[in-house]
PDB file of C-alpha atoms in Angstrom:
ATOM      1  CA  MET Z   1     153.279 141.743  87.262  1.00  0.00           C
ATOM      2  CA  ASP Z   2     156.609 141.703  88.096  1.00  0.00           C
ATOM      3  CA  GLY Z   3     156.763 145.040  85.774  1.00  0.00           C
ATOM      4  CA  THR Z   4     158.677 143.112  82.195  1.00  0.00           C
ATOM      5  CA  ARG Z   5     157.764 143.199  79.272  1.00  0.00           C
ATOM      6  CA  ALA Z   6     156.728 142.554  75.391  1.00  0.00           C
ATOM      7  CA  ALA Z   7     158.817 143.370  72.067  1.00  0.00           C
ATOM      8  CA  VAL Z   8     156.453 144.568  69.457  1.00  0.00           C
ATOM      9  CA  PRO Z   9     157.750 145.071  65.849  1.00  0.00           C
ATOM     10  CA  GLY Z  10     158.981 148.017  64.388  1.00  0.00           C
ATOM     11  CA  TYR Z  11     158.528 149.235  67.784  1.00  0.00           C
ATOM     12  CA  ALA Z  12     161.395 150.710  70.015  1.00  0.00           C
ATOM     13  CA  ALA Z  13     159.515 150.682  73.558  1.00  0.00           C
ATOM     14  CA  ALA Z  14     158.343 147.184  74.334  1.00  0.00           C
ATOM     15  CA  LEU Z  15     154.923 146.762  76.564  1.00  0.00           C
ATOM     16  CA  PRO Z  16     154.106 145.639  79.002  1.00  0.00           C
ATOM     17  CA  VAL Z  17     153.680 141.857  79.742  1.00  0.00           C
ATOM     18  CA  LEU Z  18     149.809 140.493  80.419  1.00  0.00           C
ATOM     19  CA  PRO Z  19     148.607 138.047  82.525  1.00  0.00           C
ATOM     20  CA  GLU Z  20     149.048 134.362  80.077  1.00  0.00           C
ATOM     21  CA  GLY Z  21     146.083 134.581  78.337  1.00  0.00           C
ATOM     22  CA  GLU Z  22     145.030 138.539  78.039  1.00  0.00           C
ATOM     23  CA  VAL Z  23     145.173 139.967  74.851  1.00  0.00           C
ATOM     24  CA  TRP Z  24     144.733 143.632  74.117  1.00  0.00           C
ATOM     25  CA  VAL Z  25     140.641 144.511  72.934  1.00  0.00           C
ATOM     26  CA  ALA Z  26     138.837 147.090  72.436  1.00  0.00           C
ATOM     27  CA  MET Z  27     135.411 148.730  71.132  1.00  0.00           C
ATOM     28  CA  PRO Z  28     134.769 150.065  68.460  1.00  0.00           C
ATOM     29  CA  TYR Z  29     136.478 153.802  68.472  1.00  0.00           C
ATOM     30  CA  LYS Z  30     137.154 153.210  72.511  1.00  0.00           C
ATOM     31  CA  PRO Z  31     140.458 153.078  74.416  1.00  0.00           C
ATOM     32  CA  ALA Z  32     141.414 148.917  74.983  1.00  0.00           C
ATOM     33  CA  PHE Z  33     141.721 147.162  77.904  1.00  0.00           C
ATOM     34  CA  PRO Z  34     143.307 143.368  78.119  1.00  0.00           C
ATOM     35  CA  GLY Z  35     141.404 140.395  79.234  1.00  0.00           C
ATOM     36  CA  ILE Z  36     140.779 137.032  77.533  1.00  0.00           C
ATOM     37  CA  ILE Z  37     137.725 136.165  74.763  1.00  0.00           C
ATOM     38  CA  PRO Z  38     137.590 132.241  75.145  1.00  0.00           C
ATOM     39  CA  GLY Z  39     138.205 129.766  72.633  1.00  0.00           C
ATOM     40  CA  ASP Z  40     135.009 129.091  71.641  1.00  0.00           C
ATOM     41  CA  GLU Z  41     134.000 132.509  71.320  1.00  0.00           C
ATOM     42  CA  THR Z  42     134.907 134.218  67.750  1.00  0.00           C
ATOM     43  CA  PRO Z  43     135.523 137.961  67.463  1.00  0.00           C
ATOM     44  CA  PRO Z  44     134.044 139.430  64.673  1.00  0.00           C
ATOM     45  CA  GLY Z  45     137.291 141.138  63.192  1.00  0.00           C
ATOM     46  CA  VAL Z  46     139.915 142.842  64.583  1.00  0.00           C
ATOM     47  CA  ILE Z  47     141.519 146.428  64.945  1.00  0.00           C
ATOM     48  CA  GLU Z  48     144.194 147.592  62.490  1.00  0.00           C
ATOM     49  CA  ASP Z  49     144.209 151.188  63.434  1.00  0.00           C
ATOM     50  CA  GLN Z  50     141.925 153.102  66.827  1.00  0.00           C
ATOM     51  CA  THR Z  51     140.630 155.699  63.699  1.00  0.00           C
ATOM     52  CA  ARG Z  52     138.477 153.400  62.278  1.00  0.00           C
ATOM     53  CA  PHE Z  53     136.263 150.961  62.128  1.00  0.00           C
ATOM     54  CA  PRO Z  54     137.679 146.899  62.453  1.00  0.00           C
ATOM     55  CA  ALA Z  55     137.801 145.234  59.402  1.00  0.00           C
ATOM     56  CA  LEU Z  56     134.570 142.362  59.220  1.00  0.00           C
ATOM     57  CA  HIS Z  57     135.452 138.734  58.778  1.00  0.00           C
ATOM     58  CA  ASN Z  58     131.711 138.941  57.541  1.00  0.00           C
ATOM     59  CA  LEU Z  59     129.887 142.472  57.474  1.00  0.00           C
ATOM     60  CA  ASN Z  60     126.572 140.730  59.579  1.00  0.00           C
ATOM     61  CA  ASN Z  61     128.581 139.202  62.215  1.00  0.00           C
ATOM     62  CA  ASP Z  62     128.542 142.646  64.647  1.00  0.00           C
ATOM     63  CA  VAL Z  63     128.003 140.384  67.930  1.00  0.00           C
ATOM     64  CA  GLU Z  64     128.276 140.217  71.433  1.00  0.00           C
ATOM     65  CA  VAL Z  65     132.295 138.458  72.692  1.00  0.00           C
ATOM     66  CA  GLY Z  66     132.803 137.384  77.033  1.00  0.00           C
ATOM     67  CA  LEU Z  67     135.539 139.663  77.806  1.00  0.00           C
ATOM     68  CA  ARG Z  68     137.145 137.998  80.690  1.00  0.00           C
ATOM     69  CA  CYS Z  69     138.741 140.959  82.665  1.00  0.00           C
ATOM     70  CA  ARG Z  70     140.726 141.022  86.605  1.00  0.00           C
ATOM     71  CA  PRO Z  71     138.889 142.972  88.750  1.00  0.00           C
ATOM     72  CA  ALA Z  72     140.381 146.313  88.280  1.00  0.00           C
ATOM     73  CA  VAL Z  73     140.227 146.350  84.287  1.00  0.00           C
ATOM     74  CA  ALA Z  74     136.500 145.082  84.694  1.00  0.00           C
ATOM     75  CA  ARG Z  75     136.156 148.565  87.415  1.00  0.00           C
ATOM     76  CA  TRP Z  76     138.249 150.469  84.615  1.00  0.00           C
ATOM     77  CA  ILE Z  77     135.873 149.612  81.162  1.00  0.00           C
ATOM     78  CA  GLY Z  78     133.095 150.834  83.298  1.00  0.00           C
ATOM     79  CA  ILE Z  79     134.476 153.855  84.720  1.00  0.00           C
ATOM     80  CA  HIS Z  80     134.958 154.346  80.965  1.00  0.00           C
ATOM     81  CA  LEU Z  81     131.340 153.520  79.755  1.00  0.00           C
ATOM     82  CA  GLU Z  82     129.315 154.736  82.395  1.00  0.00           C
ATOM     83  CA  PRO Z  83     130.218 158.462  81.586  1.00  0.00           C
ATOM     84  CA  PHE Z  84     130.970 157.645  77.767  1.00  0.00           C
ATOM     85  CA  TYR Z  85     126.702 156.642  77.617  1.00  0.00           C
ATOM     86  CA  SER Z  86     125.465 158.704  80.382  1.00  0.00           C
ATOM     87  CA  ASN Z  87     124.677 157.494  83.999  1.00  0.00           C
ATOM     88  CA  ALA Z  88     121.187 156.739  82.973  1.00  0.00           C
ATOM     89  CA  GLU Z  89     121.751 154.662  80.383  1.00  0.00           C
ATOM     90  CA  TYR Z  90     124.255 152.578  81.767  1.00  0.00           C
ATOM     91  CA  ARG Z  91     125.264 152.159  84.752  1.00  0.00           C
ATOM     92  CA  PHE Z  92     127.865 149.663  86.547  1.00  0.00           C
ATOM     93  CA  THR Z  93     127.785 149.597  89.979  1.00  0.00           C
ATOM     94  CA  TRP Z  94     129.597 147.431  92.747  1.00  0.00           C
ATOM     95  CA  ARG Z  95     127.520 145.645  95.511  1.00  0.00           C
ATOM     96  CA  GLY Z  96     131.088 143.347  97.355  1.00  0.00           C
ATOM     97  CA  ASP Z  97     132.643 141.634  94.504  1.00  0.00           C
ATOM     98  CA  ILE Z  98     129.017 141.717  92.878  1.00  0.00           C
ATOM     99  CA  LEU Z  99     128.955 144.076  89.460  1.00  0.00           C
ATOM    100  CA  GLU Z 100     126.207 145.032  88.235  1.00  0.00           C
ATOM    101  CA  ILE Z 101     125.564 145.825  84.884  1.00  0.00           C
ATOM    102  CA  HIS Z 102     122.203 148.259  84.431  1.00  0.00           C
ATOM    103  CA  ASP Z 103     121.823 149.023  81.183  1.00  0.00           C
ATOM    104  CA  GLY Z 104     118.484 152.005  80.259  1.00  0.00           C
ATOM    105  CA  GLY Z 105     119.103 152.255  77.455  1.00  0.00           C
ATOM    106  CA  PRO Z 106     116.250 151.119  74.414  1.00  0.00           C
ATOM    107  CA  TRP Z 107     116.877 147.455  75.751  1.00  0.00           C
ATOM    108  CA  GLY Z 108     117.593 147.626  79.182  1.00  0.00           C
ATOM    109  CA  GLU Z 109     115.370 148.441  82.508  1.00  0.00           C
ATOM    110  CA  ALA Z 110     113.129 151.210  80.712  1.00  0.00           C
ATOM    111  CA  ASP Z 111     111.495 148.019  79.762  1.00  0.00           C
ATOM    112  CA  GLY Z 112     111.207 146.373  82.776  1.00  0.00           C
ATOM    113  CA  SER Z 113     114.210 143.658  82.241  1.00  0.00           C
ATOM    114  CA  PRO Z 114     116.866 143.542  86.022  1.00  0.00           C
ATOM    115  CA  PRO Z 115     120.018 144.646  85.285  1.00  0.00           C
ATOM    116  CA  ARG Z 116     122.865 142.471  84.226  1.00  0.00           C
ATOM    117  CA  VAL Z 117     124.540 140.348  87.752  1.00  0.00           C
ATOM    118  CA  ILE Z 118     128.290 140.261  86.912  1.00  0.00           C
ATOM    119  CA  ARG Z 119     130.273 137.351  89.870  1.00  0.00           C
ATOM    120  CA  PRO Z 120     133.491 136.213  89.416  1.00  0.00           C
ATOM    121  CA  GLY Z 121     134.253 133.304  88.171  1.00  0.00           C
ATOM    122  CA  ASP Z 122     136.604 131.190  89.930  1.00  0.00           C
ATOM    123  CA  ASP Z 123     139.615 132.542  88.680  1.00  0.00           C
ATOM    124  CA  GLY Z 124     138.196 135.990  90.080  1.00  0.00           C
ATOM    125  CA  ARG Z 125     137.705 137.239  86.134  1.00  0.00           C
ATOM    126  CA  TYR Z 126     134.385 138.618  85.982  1.00  0.00           C
ATOM    127  CA  GLU Z 127     132.841 138.004  82.088  1.00  0.00           C
ATOM    128  CA  ILE Z 128     131.913 141.344  80.776  1.00  0.00           C
ATOM    129  CA  ARG Z 129     130.036 140.728  76.943  1.00  0.00           C
ATOM    130  CA  ASP Z 130     129.786 143.913  74.455  1.00  0.00           C
ATOM    131  CA  LEU Z 131     131.046 144.481  71.188  1.00  0.00           C
ATOM    132  CA  TRP Z 132     134.880 143.371  71.575  1.00  0.00           C
ATOM    133  CA  TYR Z 133     137.482 143.113  68.953  1.00  0.00           C
ATOM    134  CA  PRO Z 134     141.242 142.760  69.944  1.00  0.00           C
ATOM    135  CA  VAL Z 135     143.617 145.061  68.399  1.00  0.00           C
ATOM    136  CA  ALA Z 136     146.715 144.157  66.620  1.00  0.00           C
ATOM    137  CA  PRO Z 137     150.249 144.307  67.795  1.00  0.00           C
ATOM    138  CA  VAL Z 138     151.348 147.624  65.684  1.00  0.00           C
ATOM    139  CA  ALA Z 139     148.305 149.382  66.876  1.00  0.00           C
ATOM    140  CA  VAL Z 140     148.195 148.414  71.052  1.00  0.00           C
ATOM    141  CA  GLY Z 141     152.221 149.805  69.874  1.00  0.00           C
ATOM    142  CA  GLU Z 142     151.200 152.828  69.221  1.00  0.00           C
ATOM    143  CA  LEU Z 143     148.558 153.285  71.813  1.00  0.00           C
ATOM    144  CA  TYR Z 144     152.026 152.327  73.990  1.00  0.00           C
ATOM    145  CA  GLN Z 145     153.570 155.314  72.267  1.00  0.00           C
ATOM    146  CA  ARG Z 146     150.983 157.700  73.131  1.00  0.00           C
ATOM    147  CA  HIS Z 147     150.124 156.219  76.862  1.00  0.00           C
ATOM    148  CA  PRO Z 148     153.041 154.357  77.890  1.00  0.00           C
ATOM    149  CA  ASP Z 149     151.474 154.645  82.425  1.00  0.00           C
ATOM    150  CA  ALA Z 150     148.057 153.711  81.492  1.00  0.00           C
ATOM    151  CA  LEU Z 151     149.185 150.666  80.037  1.00  0.00           C
ATOM    152  CA  VAL Z 152     151.578 149.371  82.446  1.00  0.00           C
ATOM    153  CA  THR Z 153     148.419 150.718  84.784  1.00  0.00           C
ATOM    154  CA  LEU Z 154     145.953 148.163  82.812  1.00  0.00           C
ATOM    155  CA  ALA Z 155     148.402 145.580  83.295  1.00  0.00           C
ATOM    156  CA  ARG Z 156     148.396 145.240  86.913  1.00  0.00           C
ATOM    157  CA  ASP Z 157     145.592 145.180  89.304  1.00  0.00           C
ATOM    158  CA  ASP Z 158     145.770 147.996  91.334  1.00  0.00           C
ATOM    159  CA  THR Z 159     142.878 149.438  92.141  1.00  0.00           C
ATOM    160  CA  PRO Z 160     141.590 152.945  89.974  1.00  0.00           C
ATOM    161  CA  ALA Z 161     142.034 156.265  91.447  1.00  0.00           C
ATOM    162  CA  PRO Z 162     142.129 159.917  89.971  1.00  0.00           C
ATOM    163  CA  VAL Z 163     145.147 158.847  88.305  1.00  0.00           C
ATOM    164  CA  PRO Z 164     145.380 161.333  84.839  1.00  0.00           C
ATOM    165  CA  HIS Z 165     147.877 159.413  83.146  1.00  0.00           C
ATOM    166  CA  MET Z 166     143.999 156.920  83.579  1.00  0.00           C
ATOM    167  CA  VAL Z 167     142.167 159.940  82.220  1.00  0.00           C
ATOM    168  CA  ALA Z 168     143.979 161.296  79.432  1.00  0.00           C
ATOM    169  CA  TYR Z 169     143.421 157.680  77.931  1.00  0.00           C
ATOM    170  CA  LEU Z 170     140.393 157.056  78.397  1.00  0.00           C
ATOM    171  CA  THR Z 171     139.611 160.033  76.530  1.00  0.00           C
ATOM    172  CA  ASP Z 172     141.527 160.557  74.341  1.00  0.00           C
ATOM    173  CA  HIS Z 173     140.109 158.214  71.082  1.00  0.00           C
ATOM    174  CA  PRO Z 174     137.729 159.254  68.382  1.00  0.00           C
ATOM    175  CA  GLY Z 175     133.624 160.342  69.319  1.00  0.00           C
ATOM    176  CA  ALA Z 176     134.785 161.247  73.093  1.00  0.00           C
ATOM    177  CA  PRO Z 177     132.648 163.385  73.888  1.00  0.00           C
ATOM    178  CA  SER Z 178     133.646 166.848  75.593  1.00  0.00           C
ATOM    179  CA  SER Z 179     132.337 165.787  79.486  1.00  0.00           C
ATOM    180  CA  LEU Z 180     134.220 162.655  79.014  1.00  0.00           C
ATOM    181  CA  ARG Z 181     136.440 164.037  81.192  1.00  0.00           C
ATOM    182  CA  ARG Z 182     134.966 165.484  83.762  1.00  0.00           C
ATOM    183  CA  GLY Z 183     131.877 162.422  83.712  1.00  0.00           C
ATOM    184  CA  ILE Z 184     134.811 159.605  83.854  1.00  0.00           C
ATOM    185  CA  GLU Z 185     136.175 161.713  87.462  1.00  0.00           C
ATOM    186  CA  THR Z 186     132.575 161.391  88.905  1.00  0.00           C
ATOM    187  CA  ALA Z 187     132.886 157.265  88.235  1.00  0.00           C
ATOM    188  CA  LEU Z 188     136.349 157.277  90.159  1.00  0.00           C
ATOM    189  CA  ALA Z 189     134.345 159.096  93.118  1.00  0.00           C
ATOM    190  CA  LYS Z 190     131.149 156.704  92.862  1.00  0.00           C
ATOM    191  CA  LEU Z 191     134.084 153.867  92.348  1.00  0.00           C
ATOM    192  CA  ALA Z 192     135.443 154.745  95.617  1.00  0.00           C
ATOM    193  CA  THR Z 193     132.079 155.146  97.343  1.00  0.00           C
ATOM    194  CA  ASP Z 194     130.781 151.826  95.777  1.00  0.00           C
ATOM    195  CA  LEU Z 195     134.235 150.306  97.352  1.00  0.00           C
ATOM    196  CA  ASP Z 196     133.615 151.433 100.767  1.00  0.00           C
ATOM    197  CA  ARG Z 197     130.810 149.771 100.652  1.00  0.00           C
TER     198      ARG Z 197
END
């Protein structure tokens, strides 16, 4: 990234510019991450306010959407989700450039299912399927007011590191368990080990 910024209506500070085609997305009540939603997929709604459940276009349309994200963002997503759900239920494991998502919950490995194996696409991006909703620009602006360094970090391709601004960002959302901070620190240490293999 070149460090340029994009204006958001109603905010004096400009957001970091994302790579072409990327938008900010989040799961309800969780941090936002940048990525590309494929044109043939329609998110079920838009997050206008991260403290409220998104308004759905169709109440029966709460479906997984593929988020194509850069490797650094895929790693940050894993660093957040693994401790949020507890690593007994949900694990991200890196084997070289291959990502394995282990879902040990009621639908995952507990019933003998293999992990989801995700290889980078031709553009180097990983597709992570989940309940992704685009985040409205005003809501992204509000996030930037609270966590400017974190949004700048996510707009770049730096390897995740245990920096205070990212730990604060990943734990600042409704419903974050009290153990999340420690879990994120553990996930960062595990990622460093995975990447050294």
